C-alpha cells in the first residue's frame, strides 16, 4: 500500500510539473486578457484578434490580444507574457503590432484590414452635435462593432470628427490613419449593417 501511495504521489508531481511547463497557447492568452478586462472592469467585450508573441521592450515576448477599438478609433490591447501568462496593458511607448498581410492570425478572428488613407462615412457628419446626439452615434458605433465582430468584419466603426469640425459615424479610422479602400466593406454595411448611404473619403493630406 505504501508503495502504491508513493507511486501515485510521484505520478501527480510529474504531471503537475509537465502541466506547469506547457507553452502558453492562443486560447490561454485570450482568456487571460478577457479575465484582466473583467477584473479591471473594462467594458471592452470579447477579444477579436490574438497575435503570436512579439517583442516588448524590457519584458518577455508577449501575446497581443486586441479588442474592438474605442468609439474614437483608438486601439484597445492587452499584452499577455508568453512565459508567465501575466496579462497587463501595454507599457508607454509600446507600438501596436498589426497582422502582416497573408499571415494567419493565432486564433479565429475577423479579417484584418490593410492600412491606407480612406474611411467609409456611414452617417454624414454634422456641425455642433450636442451630448445626446454624440451619445447616439457612440451607441450605434458599438452596435455595429459588435455585429462586425460576430460576422467577420474587423470592428472599426467610430465617431469621427472631420477637418471642418463636423462629427459623424465612419468605418476605418484607426486613430492616426485610415484603411485601404475595400468595397466589400460597403457590401457589409449595406447587407449586414443596414446602412444604405455610404461614401469613401480620402484623408490624404491636400
JSON list of C-alpha atoms in Angstrom, two decimals:
[
{"chain": "A", "resi": 1, "resn": "UNK", "atom": "CA", "xyz": [0.00, 0.00, 0.00]},
{"chain": "A", "resi": 2, "resn": "UNK", "atom": "CA", "xyz": [2.81, 2.41, 0.90]},
{"chain": "A", "resi": 3, "resn": "UNK", "atom": "CA", "xyz": [4.49, 1.65, -2.44]},
{"chain": "A", "resi": 4, "resn": "UNK", "atom": "CA", "xyz": [1.22, 2.36, -4.25]},
{"chain": "A", "resi": 5, "resn": "UNK", "atom": "CA", "xyz": [0.72, 5.70, -2.49]},
{"chain": "A", "resi": 6, "resn": "UNK", "atom": "CA", "xyz": [4.31, 6.69, -3.30]},
{"chain": "A", "resi": 7, "resn": "UNK", "atom": "CA", "xyz": [3.81, 5.82, -6.96]},
{"chain": "A", "resi": 8, "resn": "UNK", "atom": "CA", "xyz": [0.60, 7.87, -7.14]},
{"chain": "A", "resi": 9, "resn": "UNK", "atom": "CA", "xyz": [2.32, 10.84, -5.47]},
{"chain": "A", "resi": 10, "resn": "UNK", "atom": "CA", "xyz": [5.26, 10.69, -7.89]},
{"chain": "A", "resi": 11, "resn": "UNK", "atom": "CA", "xyz": [2.91, 10.48, -10.85]},
{"chain": "A", "resi": 12, "resn": "UNK", "atom": "CA", "xyz": [0.96, 13.52, -9.63]},
{"chain": "A", "resi": 13, "resn": "UNK", "atom": "CA", "xyz": [4.16, 15.54, -9.13]},
{"chain": "A", "resi": 14, "resn": "UNK", "atom": "CA", "xyz": [5.37, 14.60, -12.61]},
{"chain": "A", "resi": 15, "resn": "UNK", "atom": "CA", "xyz": [2.04, 15.55, -14.17]},
{"chain": "A", "resi": 16, "resn": "UNK", "atom": "CA", "xyz": [1.95, 18.87, -12.32]},
{"chain": "A", "resi": 17, "resn": "UNK", "atom": "CA", "xyz": [5.46, 19.73, -13.44]},
{"chain": "A", "resi": 18, "resn": "UNK", "atom": "CA", "xyz": [4.64, 18.96, -17.06]},
{"chain": "A", "resi": 19, "resn": "UNK", "atom": "CA", "xyz": [1.44, 20.93, -16.90]},
{"chain": "A", "resi": 20, "resn": "UNK", "atom": "CA", "xyz": [3.22, 23.99, -15.49]},
{"chain": "A", "resi": 21, "resn": "UNK", "atom": "CA", "xyz": [5.72, 23.87, -18.35]},
{"chain": "A", "resi": 22, "resn": "UNK", "atom": "CA", "xyz": [3.06, 23.68, -21.04]},
{"chain": "A", "resi": 23, "resn": "UNK", "atom": "CA", "xyz": [3.61, 26.50, -23.54]},
{"chain": "A", "resi": 24, "resn": "UNK", "atom": "CA", "xyz": [1.01, 29.25, -23.45]},
{"chain": "A", "resi": 25, "resn": "UNK", "atom": "CA", "xyz": [-1.45, 28.80, -26.31]},
{"chain": "A", "resi": 26, "resn": "UNK", "atom": "CA", "xyz": [-3.53, 31.40, -28.13]},
{"chain": "A", "resi": 27, "resn": "UNK", "atom": "CA", "xyz": [-6.71, 30.48, -26.26]},
{"chain": "A", "resi": 28, "resn": "UNK", "atom": "CA", "xyz": [-4.82, 30.81, -22.95]},
{"chain": "A", "resi": 29, "resn": "UNK", "atom": "CA", "xyz": [-3.68, 34.32, -23.90]},
{"chain": "A", "resi": 30, "resn": "UNK", "atom": "CA", "xyz": [-7.18, 35.31, -24.96]},
{"chain": "A", "resi": 31, "resn": "UNK", "atom": "CA", "xyz": [-8.67, 34.03, -21.70]},
{"chain": "A", "resi": 32, "resn": "UNK", "atom": "CA", "xyz": [-6.03, 35.84, -19.64]},
{"chain": "A", "resi": 33, "resn": "UNK", "atom": "CA", "xyz": [-6.72, 39.10, -21.48]},
{"chain": "A", "resi": 34, "resn": "UNK", "atom": "CA", "xyz": [-10.50, 38.82, -21.09]},
{"chain": "A", "resi": 35, "resn": "UNK", "atom": "CA", "xyz": [-10.08, 37.96, -17.39]},
{"chain": "A", "resi": 36, "resn": "UNK", "atom": "CA", "xyz": [-7.97, 41.10, -16.93]},
{"chain": "A", "resi": 37, "resn": "UNK", "atom": "CA", "xyz": [-10.72, 43.19, -18.50]},
{"chain": "A", "resi": 38, "resn": "UNK", "atom": "CA", "xyz": [-13.26, 41.69, -16.11]},
{"chain": "A", "resi": 39, "resn": "UNK", "atom": "CA", "xyz": [-11.06, 42.33, -13.07]},
{"chain": "A", "resi": 40, "resn": "UNK", "atom": "CA", "xyz": [-10.34, 45.92, -14.13]},
{"chain": "A", "resi": 41, "resn": "UNK", "atom": "CA", "xyz": [-13.98, 46.49, -15.16]},
{"chain": "A", "resi": 42, "resn": "UNK", "atom": "CA", "xyz": [-13.01, 47.37, -18.71]},
{"chain": "A", "resi": 43, "resn": "UNK", "atom": "CA", "xyz": [-16.14, 47.10, -20.84]},
{"chain": "A", "resi": 44, "resn": "UNK", "atom": "CA", "xyz": [-14.31, 46.01, -23.99]},
{"chain": "A", "resi": 45, "resn": "UNK", "atom": "CA", "xyz": [-16.37, 42.97, -24.93]},
{"chain": "A", "resi": 46, "resn": "UNK", "atom": "CA", "xyz": [-14.76, 39.84, -26.36]},
{"chain": "A", "resi": 47, "resn": "UNK", "atom": "CA", "xyz": [-11.28, 39.76, -27.86]},
{"chain": "A", "resi": 48, "resn": "UNK", "atom": "CA", "xyz": [-11.33, 39.97, -31.66]},
{"chain": "A", "resi": 49, "resn": "UNK", "atom": "CA", "xyz": [-7.71, 39.16, -32.55]},
{"chain": "A", "resi": 50, "resn": "UNK", "atom": "CA", "xyz": [-4.77, 37.34, -30.97]},
{"chain": "A", "resi": 51, "resn": "UNK", "atom": "CA", "xyz": [-1.28, 37.78, -32.41]},
{"chain": "A", "resi": 52, "resn": "UNK", "atom": "CA", "xyz": [1.54, 35.37, -31.55]},
{"chain": "A", "resi": 53, "resn": "UNK", "atom": "CA", "xyz": [4.23, 36.55, -29.09]},
{"chain": "A", "resi": 54, "resn": "UNK", "atom": "CA", "xyz": [6.31, 39.51, -30.18]},
{"chain": "A", "resi": 55, "resn": "UNK", "atom": "CA", "xyz": [8.93, 41.74, -28.54]},
{"chain": "A", "resi": 56, "resn": "UNK", "atom": "CA", "xyz": [8.04, 44.10, -25.69]},
{"chain": "A", "resi": 57, "resn": "UNK", "atom": "CA", "xyz": [10.84, 46.43, -24.51]},
{"chain": "A", "resi": 58, "resn": "UNK", "atom": "CA", "xyz": [12.19, 45.30, -21.13]},
{"chain": "A", "resi": 59, "resn": "UNK", "atom": "CA", "xyz": [9.90, 42.28, -20.92]},
{"chain": "A", "resi": 60, "resn": "UNK", "atom": "CA", "xyz": [9.45, 38.76, -22.23]},
{"chain": "A", "resi": 61, "resn": "UNK", "atom": "CA", "xyz": [7.87, 38.40, -25.65]},
{"chain": "A", "resi": 62, "resn": "UNK", "atom": "CA", "xyz": [4.10, 38.73, -25.27]},
{"chain": "A", "resi": 63, "resn": "UNK", "atom": "CA", "xyz": [0.89, 37.74, -26.99]},
{"chain": "A", "resi": 64, "resn": "UNK", "atom": "CA", "xyz": [-1.02, 40.78, -28.24]},
{"chain": "A", "resi": 65, "resn": "UNK", "atom": "CA", "xyz": [-4.77, 40.44, -27.72]},
{"chain": "A", "resi": 66, "resn": "UNK", "atom": "CA", "xyz": [-6.87, 43.12, -29.42]},
{"chain": "A", "resi": 67, "resn": "UNK", "atom": "CA", "xyz": [-10.41, 44.20, -28.64]},
{"chain": "A", "resi": 68, "resn": "UNK", "atom": "CA", "xyz": [-12.81, 46.37, -30.64]},
{"chain": "A", "resi": 69, "resn": "UNK", "atom": "CA", "xyz": [-11.45, 49.94, -30.85]},
{"chain": "A", "resi": 70, "resn": "UNK", "atom": "CA", "xyz": [-12.87, 52.72, -28.69]},
{"chain": "A", "resi": 71, "resn": "UNK", "atom": "CA", "xyz": [-15.55, 54.99, -30.15]},
{"chain": "A", "resi": 72, "resn": "UNK", "atom": "CA", "xyz": [-12.82, 57.48, -31.18]},
{"chain": "A", "resi": 73, "resn": "UNK", "atom": "CA", "xyz": [-10.92, 54.78, -33.07]},
{"chain": "A", "resi": 74, "resn": "UNK", "atom": "CA", "xyz": [-8.10, 54.35, -30.54]},
{"chain": "A", "resi": 75, "resn": "UNK", "atom": "CA", "xyz": [-6.93, 50.74, -30.16]},
{"chain": "A", "resi": 76, "resn": "UNK", "atom": "CA", "xyz": [-7.66, 48.55, -27.14]},
{"chain": "A", "resi": 77, "resn": "UNK", "atom": "CA", "xyz": [-4.96, 45.98, -26.50]},
{"chain": "A", "resi": 78, "resn": "UNK", "atom": "CA", "xyz": [-3.86, 43.66, -23.69]},
{"chain": "A", "resi": 79, "resn": "UNK", "atom": "CA", "xyz": [-0.42, 42.01, -23.60]},
{"chain": "A", "resi": 80, "resn": "UNK", "atom": "CA", "xyz": [-0.01, 38.52, -22.17]},
{"chain": "A", "resi": 81, "resn": "UNK", "atom": "CA", "xyz": [3.51, 37.44, -21.18]},
{"chain": "A", "resi": 82, "resn": "UNK", "atom": "CA", "xyz": [4.46, 34.42, -23.27]},
{"chain": "A", "resi": 83, "resn": "UNK", "atom": "CA", "xyz": [6.41, 32.87, -20.36]},
{"chain": "A", "resi": 84, "resn": "UNK", "atom": "CA", "xyz": [4.46, 33.68, -17.21]},
{"chain": "A", "resi": 85, "resn": "UNK", "atom": "CA", "xyz": [0.97, 34.20, -18.64]},
{"chain": "A", "resi": 86, "resn": "UNK", "atom": "CA", "xyz": [0.72, 37.55, -16.80]},
{"chain": "A", "resi": 87, "resn": "UNK", "atom": "CA", "xyz": [-1.72, 39.94, -18.52]},
{"chain": "A", "resi": 88, "resn": "UNK", "atom": "CA", "xyz": [-1.47, 43.71, -18.47]},
{"chain": "A", "resi": 89, "resn": "UNK", "atom": "CA", "xyz": [-1.97, 46.85, -20.51]},
{"chain": "A", "resi": 90, "resn": "UNK", "atom": "CA", "xyz": [0.85, 47.88, -22.88]},
{"chain": "A", "resi": 91, "resn": "UNK", "atom": "CA", "xyz": [3.67, 49.98, -21.39]},
{"chain": "A", "resi": 92, "resn": "UNK", "atom": "CA", "xyz": [4.10, 53.61, -22.52]},
{"chain": "A", "resi": 93, "resn": "UNK", "atom": "CA", "xyz": [5.65, 53.79, -25.96]},
{"chain": "A", "resi": 94, "resn": "UNK", "atom": "CA", "xyz": [4.55, 50.28, -26.99]},
{"chain": "A", "resi": 95, "resn": "UNK", "atom": "CA", "xyz": [3.90, 50.14, -30.74]},
{"chain": "A", "resi": 96, "resn": "UNK", "atom": "CA", "xyz": [0.70, 48.25, -31.54]},
{"chain": "A", "resi": 97, "resn": "UNK", "atom": "CA", "xyz": [1.50, 45.34, -33.83]},
{"chain": "A", "resi": 98, "resn": "UNK", "atom": "CA", "xyz": [-0.60, 44.67, -36.89]},
{"chain": "A", "resi": 99, "resn": "UNK", "atom": "CA", "xyz": [-1.17, 41.38, -38.61]},
{"chain": "A", "resi": 100, "resn": "UNK", "atom": "CA", "xyz": [1.14, 41.10, -41.64]},
{"chain": "A", "resi": 101, "resn": "UNK", "atom": "CA", "xyz": [-0.70, 40.58, -44.89]},
{"chain": "A", "resi": 102, "resn": "UNK", "atom": "CA", "xyz": [-1.04, 36.92, -45.77]},
{"chain": "A", "resi": 103, "resn": "UNK", "atom": "CA", "xyz": [-0.13, 35.74, -42.26]},
{"chain": "A", "resi": 104, "resn": "UNK", "atom": "CA", "xyz": [-2.84, 33.78, -40.42]},
{"chain": "A", "resi": 105, "resn": "UNK", "atom": "CA", "xyz": [-3.93, 35.02, -37.02]},
{"chain": "A", "resi": 106, "resn": "UNK", "atom": "CA", "xyz": [-3.25, 32.88, -33.97]},
{"chain": "A", "resi": 107, "resn": "UNK", "atom": "CA", "xyz": [-6.94, 32.40, -33.22]},
{"chain": "A", "resi": 108, "resn": "UNK", "atom": "CA", "xyz": [-10.16, 32.75, -35.20]},
{"chain": "A", "resi": 109, "resn": "UNK", "atom": "CA", "xyz": [-10.94, 36.43, -35.66]},
{"chain": "A", "resi": 110, "resn": "UNK", "atom": "CA", "xyz": [-12.42, 38.91, -38.06]},
{"chain": "A", "resi": 111, "resn": "UNK", "atom": "CA", "xyz": [-10.43, 39.56, -41.20]},
{"chain": "A", "resi": 112, "resn": "UNK", "atom": "CA", "xyz": [-7.80, 42.24, -40.57]},
{"chain": "A", "resi": 113, "resn": "UNK", "atom": "CA", "xyz": [-7.77, 45.46, -42.56]},
{"chain": "A", "resi": 114, "resn": "UNK", "atom": "CA", "xyz": [-4.94, 47.00, -44.59]},
{"chain": "A", "resi": 115, "resn": "UNK", "atom": "CA", "xyz": [-3.74, 50.47, -43.61]},
{"chain": "A", "resi": 116, "resn": "UNK", "atom": "CA", "xyz": [-4.48, 53.26, -46.06]},
{"chain": "A", "resi": 117, "resn": "UNK", "atom": "CA", "xyz": [-5.83, 56.82, -46.39]},
{"chain": "A", "resi": 118, "resn": "UNK", "atom": "CA", "xyz": [-9.56, 56.04, -46.63]},
{"chain": "A", "resi": 119, "resn": "UNK", "atom": "CA", "xyz": [-12.53, 55.97, -44.28]},
{"chain": "A", "resi": 120, "resn": "UNK", "atom": "CA", "xyz": [-16.08, 54.97, -45.15]},
{"chain": "A", "resi": 121, "resn": "UNK", "atom": "CA", "xyz": [-18.61, 57.54, -43.95]},
{"chain": "A", "resi": 122, "resn": "UNK", "atom": "CA", "xyz": [-21.76, 55.71, -42.87]},
{"chain": "A", "resi": 123, "resn": "UNK", "atom": "CA", "xyz": [-23.56, 58.64, -41.23]},
{"chain": "A", "resi": 124, "resn": "UNK", "atom": "CA", "xyz": [-22.95, 62.12, -42.60]},
{"chain": "A", "resi": 125, "resn": "UNK", "atom": "CA", "xyz": [-21.04, 64.48, -40.27]},
{"chain": "A", "resi": 126, "resn": "UNK", "atom": "CA", "xyz": [-22.87, 67.47, -38.85]},
{"chain": "A", "resi": 127, "resn": "UNK", "atom": "CA", "xyz": [-21.64, 70.57, -37.00]},
{"chain": "A", "resi": 128, "resn": "UNK", "atom": "CA", "xyz": [-22.38, 71.33, -33.37]},
{"chain": "A", "resi": 129, "resn": "UNK", "atom": "CA", "xyz": [-23.75, 67.99, -32.18]},
{"chain": "A", "resi": 130, "resn": "UNK", "atom": "CA", "xyz": [-24.95, 68.02, -28.59]},
{"chain": "A", "resi": 131, "resn": "UNK", "atom": "CA", "xyz": [-24.17, 65.33, -26.00]},
{"chain": "A", "resi": 132, "resn": "UNK", "atom": "CA", "xyz": [-27.36, 63.38, -26.77]},
{"chain": "A", "resi": 133, "resn": "UNK", "atom": "CA", "xyz": [-26.58, 63.19, -30.50]},
{"chain": "A", "resi": 134, "resn": "UNK", "atom": "CA", "xyz": [-22.97, 62.23, -29.86]},
{"chain": "A", "resi": 135, "resn": "UNK", "atom": "CA", "xyz": [-24.11, 59.56, -27.41]},
{"chain": "A", "resi": 136, "resn": "UNK", "atom": "CA", "xyz": [-26.43, 58.10, -30.04]},
{"chain": "A", "resi": 137, "resn": "UNK", "atom": "CA", "xyz": [-23.55, 57.89, -32.51]},
{"chain": "A", "resi": 138, "resn": "UNK", "atom": "CA", "xyz": [-21.38, 56.23, -29.87]},
{"chain": "A", "resi": 139, "resn": "UNK", "atom": "CA", "xyz": [-24.05, 53.61, -29.18]},
{"chain": "A", "resi": 140, "resn": "UNK", "atom": "CA", "xyz": [-24.52, 52.99, -32.90]},
{"chain": "A", "resi": 141, "resn": "UNK", "atom": "CA", "xyz": [-20.76, 52.53, -33.35]},
{"chain": "A", "resi": 142, "resn": "UNK", "atom": "CA", "xyz": [-20.76, 49.99, -30.52]},
{"chain": "A", "resi": 143, "resn": "UNK", "atom": "CA", "xyz": [-23.71, 48.15, -32.08]},
{"chain": "A", "resi": 144, "resn": "UNK", "atom": "CA", "xyz": [-22.02, 47.98, -35.47]},
{"chain": "A", "resi": 145, "resn": "UNK", "atom": "CA", "xyz": [-18.69, 46.89, -33.97]},
{"chain": "A", "resi": 146, "resn": "UNK", "atom": "CA", "xyz": [-20.42, 44.10, -32.08]},
{"chain": "A", "resi": 147, "resn": "UNK", "atom": "CA", "xyz": [-22.18, 42.97, -35.26]},
{"chain": "A", "resi": 148, "resn": "UNK", "atom": "CA", "xyz": [-18.92, 43.22, -37.22]},
{"chain": "A", "resi": 149, "resn": "UNK", "atom": "CA", "xyz": [-17.09, 41.07, -34.67]},
{"chain": "A", "resi": 150, "resn": "UNK", "atom": "CA", "xyz": [-19.73, 38.36, -34.94]},
{"chain": "A", "resi": 151, "resn": "UNK", "atom": "CA", "xyz": [-19.91, 38.39, -38.75]},
{"chain": "A", "resi": 152, "resn": "UNK", "atom": "CA", "xyz": [-16.29, 38.53, -39.89]},
{"chain": "A", "resi": 153, "resn": "UNK", "atom": "CA", "xyz": [-15.63, 42.26, -40.36]},
{"chain": "A", "resi": 154, "resn": "UNK", "atom": "CA", "xyz": [-12.81, 43.95, -38.45]},
{"chain": "A", "resi": 155, "resn": "UNK", "atom": "CA", "xyz": [-14.61, 46.24, -35.94]},
{"chain": "A", "resi": 156, "resn": "UNK", "atom": "CA", "xyz": [-13.54, 49.76, -36.88]},
{"chain": "A", "resi": 157, "resn": "UNK", "atom": "CA", "xyz": [-16.72, 51.83, -36.63]},
{"chain": "A", "resi": 158, "resn": "UNK", "atom": "CA", "xyz": [-16.23, 55.01, -34.62]},
{"chain": "A", "resi": 159, "resn": "UNK", "atom": "CA", "xyz": [-17.47, 58.53, -34.05]},
{"chain": "A", "resi": 160, "resn": "UNK", "atom": "CA", "xyz": [-15.28, 60.68, -36.31]},
{"chain": "A", "resi": 161, "resn": "UNK", "atom": "CA", "xyz": [-14.78, 64.44, -36.47]},
{"chain": "A", "resi": 162, "resn": "UNK", "atom": "CA", "xyz": [-13.61, 65.76, -39.84]},
{"chain": "A", "resi": 163, "resn": "UNK", "atom": "CA", "xyz": [-11.28, 68.66, -40.65]},
{"chain": "A", "resi": 164, "resn": "UNK", "atom": "CA", "xyz": [-14.21, 71.09, -40.65]},
{"chain": "A", "resi": 165, "resn": "UNK", "atom": "CA", "xyz": [-15.13, 70.12, -37.08]},
{"chain": "A", "resi": 166, "resn": "UNK", "atom": "CA", "xyz": [-18.24, 68.17, -38.08]},
{"chain": "A", "resi": 167, "resn": "UNK", "atom": "CA", "xyz": [-18.99, 64.89, -36.32]},
{"chain": "A", "resi": 168, "resn": "UNK", "atom": "CA", "xyz": [-20.42, 61.75, -37.87]},
{"chain": "A", "resi": 169, "resn": "UNK", "atom": "CA", "xyz": [-20.04, 57.99, -37.97]},
{"chain": "A", "resi": 170, "resn": "UNK", "atom": "CA", "xyz": [-17.34, 56.31, -40.05]},
{"chain": "A", "resi": 171, "resn": "UNK", "atom": "CA", "xyz": [-15.62, 53.00, -40.63]},
{"chain": "A", "resi": 172, "resn": "UNK", "atom": "CA", "xyz": [-11.85, 52.59, -40.86]},
{"chain": "A", "resi": 173, "resn": "UNK", "atom": "CA", "xyz": [-10.45, 55.40, -38.71]},
{"chain": "A", "resi": 174, "resn": "UNK", "atom": "CA", "xyz": [-7.58, 53.96, -36.61]},
{"chain": "A", "resi": 175, "resn": "UNK", "atom": "CA", "xyz": [-6.64, 56.97, -34.53]},
{"chain": "A", "resi": 176, "resn": "UNK", "atom": "CA", "xyz": [-3.88, 58.18, -36.84]},
{"chain": "A", "resi": 177, "resn": "UNK", "atom": "CA", "xyz": [-4.66, 56.56, -40.18]},
{"chain": "A", "resi": 178, "resn": "UNK", "atom": "CA", "xyz": [-7.41, 55.09, -42.30]},
{"chain": "A", "resi": 179, "resn": "UNK", "atom": "CA", "xyz": [-7.62, 51.87, -44.28]},
{"chain": "A", "resi": 180, "resn": "UNK", "atom": "CA", "xyz": [-7.19, 50.75, -47.87]},
{"chain": "A", "resi": 181, "resn": "UNK", "atom": "CA", "xyz": [-10.35, 51.15, -49.89]},
{"chain": "A", "resi": 182, "resn": "UNK", "atom": "CA", "xyz": [-12.25, 47.85, -49.91]},
{"chain": "A", "resi": 183, "resn": "UNK", "atom": "CA", "xyz": [-15.70, 47.70, -51.43]},
{"chain": "A", "resi": 184, "resn": "UNK", "atom": "CA", "xyz": [-16.50, 44.51, -49.53]},
{"chain": "A", "resi": 185, "resn": "UNK", "atom": "CA", "xyz": [-16.93, 46.85, -46.53]},
{"chain": "A", "resi": 186, "resn": "UNK", "atom": "CA", "xyz": [-19.62, 48.72, -48.50]},
{"chain": "A", "resi": 187, "resn": "UNK", "atom": "CA", "xyz": [-21.37, 45.41, -49.19]},
{"chain": "A", "resi": 188, "resn": "UNK", "atom": "CA", "xyz": [-21.22, 44.51, -45.50]},
{"chain": "A", "resi": 189, "resn": "UNK", "atom": "CA", "xyz": [-22.57, 47.92, -44.50]},
{"chain": "A", "resi": 190, "resn": "UNK", "atom": "CA", "xyz": [-25.50, 47.56, -46.87]},
{"chain": "A", "resi": 191, "resn": "UNK", "atom": "CA", "xyz": [-26.44, 43.92, -46.39]},
{"chain": "A", "resi": 192, "resn": "UNK", "atom": "CA", "xyz": [-25.37, 43.30, -42.78]},
{"chain": "A", "resi": 193, "resn": "UNK", "atom": "CA", "xyz": [-25.41, 46.70, -41.13]},
{"chain": "A", "resi": 194, "resn": "UNK", "atom": "CA", "xyz": [-28.49, 48.11, -42.84]},
{"chain": "A", "resi": 195, "resn": "UNK", "atom": "CA", "xyz": [-26.55, 51.22, -43.89]},
{"chain": "A", "resi": 196, "resn": "UNK", "atom": "CA", "xyz": [-27.86, 52.29, -47.28]},
{"chain": "A", "resi": 197, "resn": "UNK", "atom": "CA", "xyz": [-25.98, 55.55, -47.86]},
{"chain": "A", "resi": 198, "resn": "UNK", "atom": "CA", "xyz": [-22.19, 55.35, -47.55]},
{"chain": "A", "resi": 199, "resn": "UNK", "atom": "CA", "xyz": [-19.27, 57.07, -49.23]},
{"chain": "A", "resi": 200, "resn": "UNK", "atom": "CA", "xyz": [-15.49, 56.78, -49.20]},
{"chain": "A", "resi": 201, "resn": "UNK", "atom": "CA", "xyz": [-13.44, 59.80, -48.05]},
{"chain": "A", "resi": 202, "resn": "UNK", "atom": "CA", "xyz": [-9.74, 60.16, -48.82]},
{"chain": "A", "resi": 203, "resn": "UNK", "atom": "CA", "xyz": [-7.83, 61.53, -45.81]},
{"chain": "A", "resi": 204, "resn": "UNK", "atom": "CA", "xyz": [-4.58, 62.06, -47.69]},
{"chain": "A", "resi": 205, "resn": "UNK", "atom": "CA", "xyz": [-3.00, 65.49, -46.99]},
{"chain": "A", "resi": 206, "resn": "UNK", "atom": "CA", "xyz": [-4.24, 68.03, -49.51]}
]
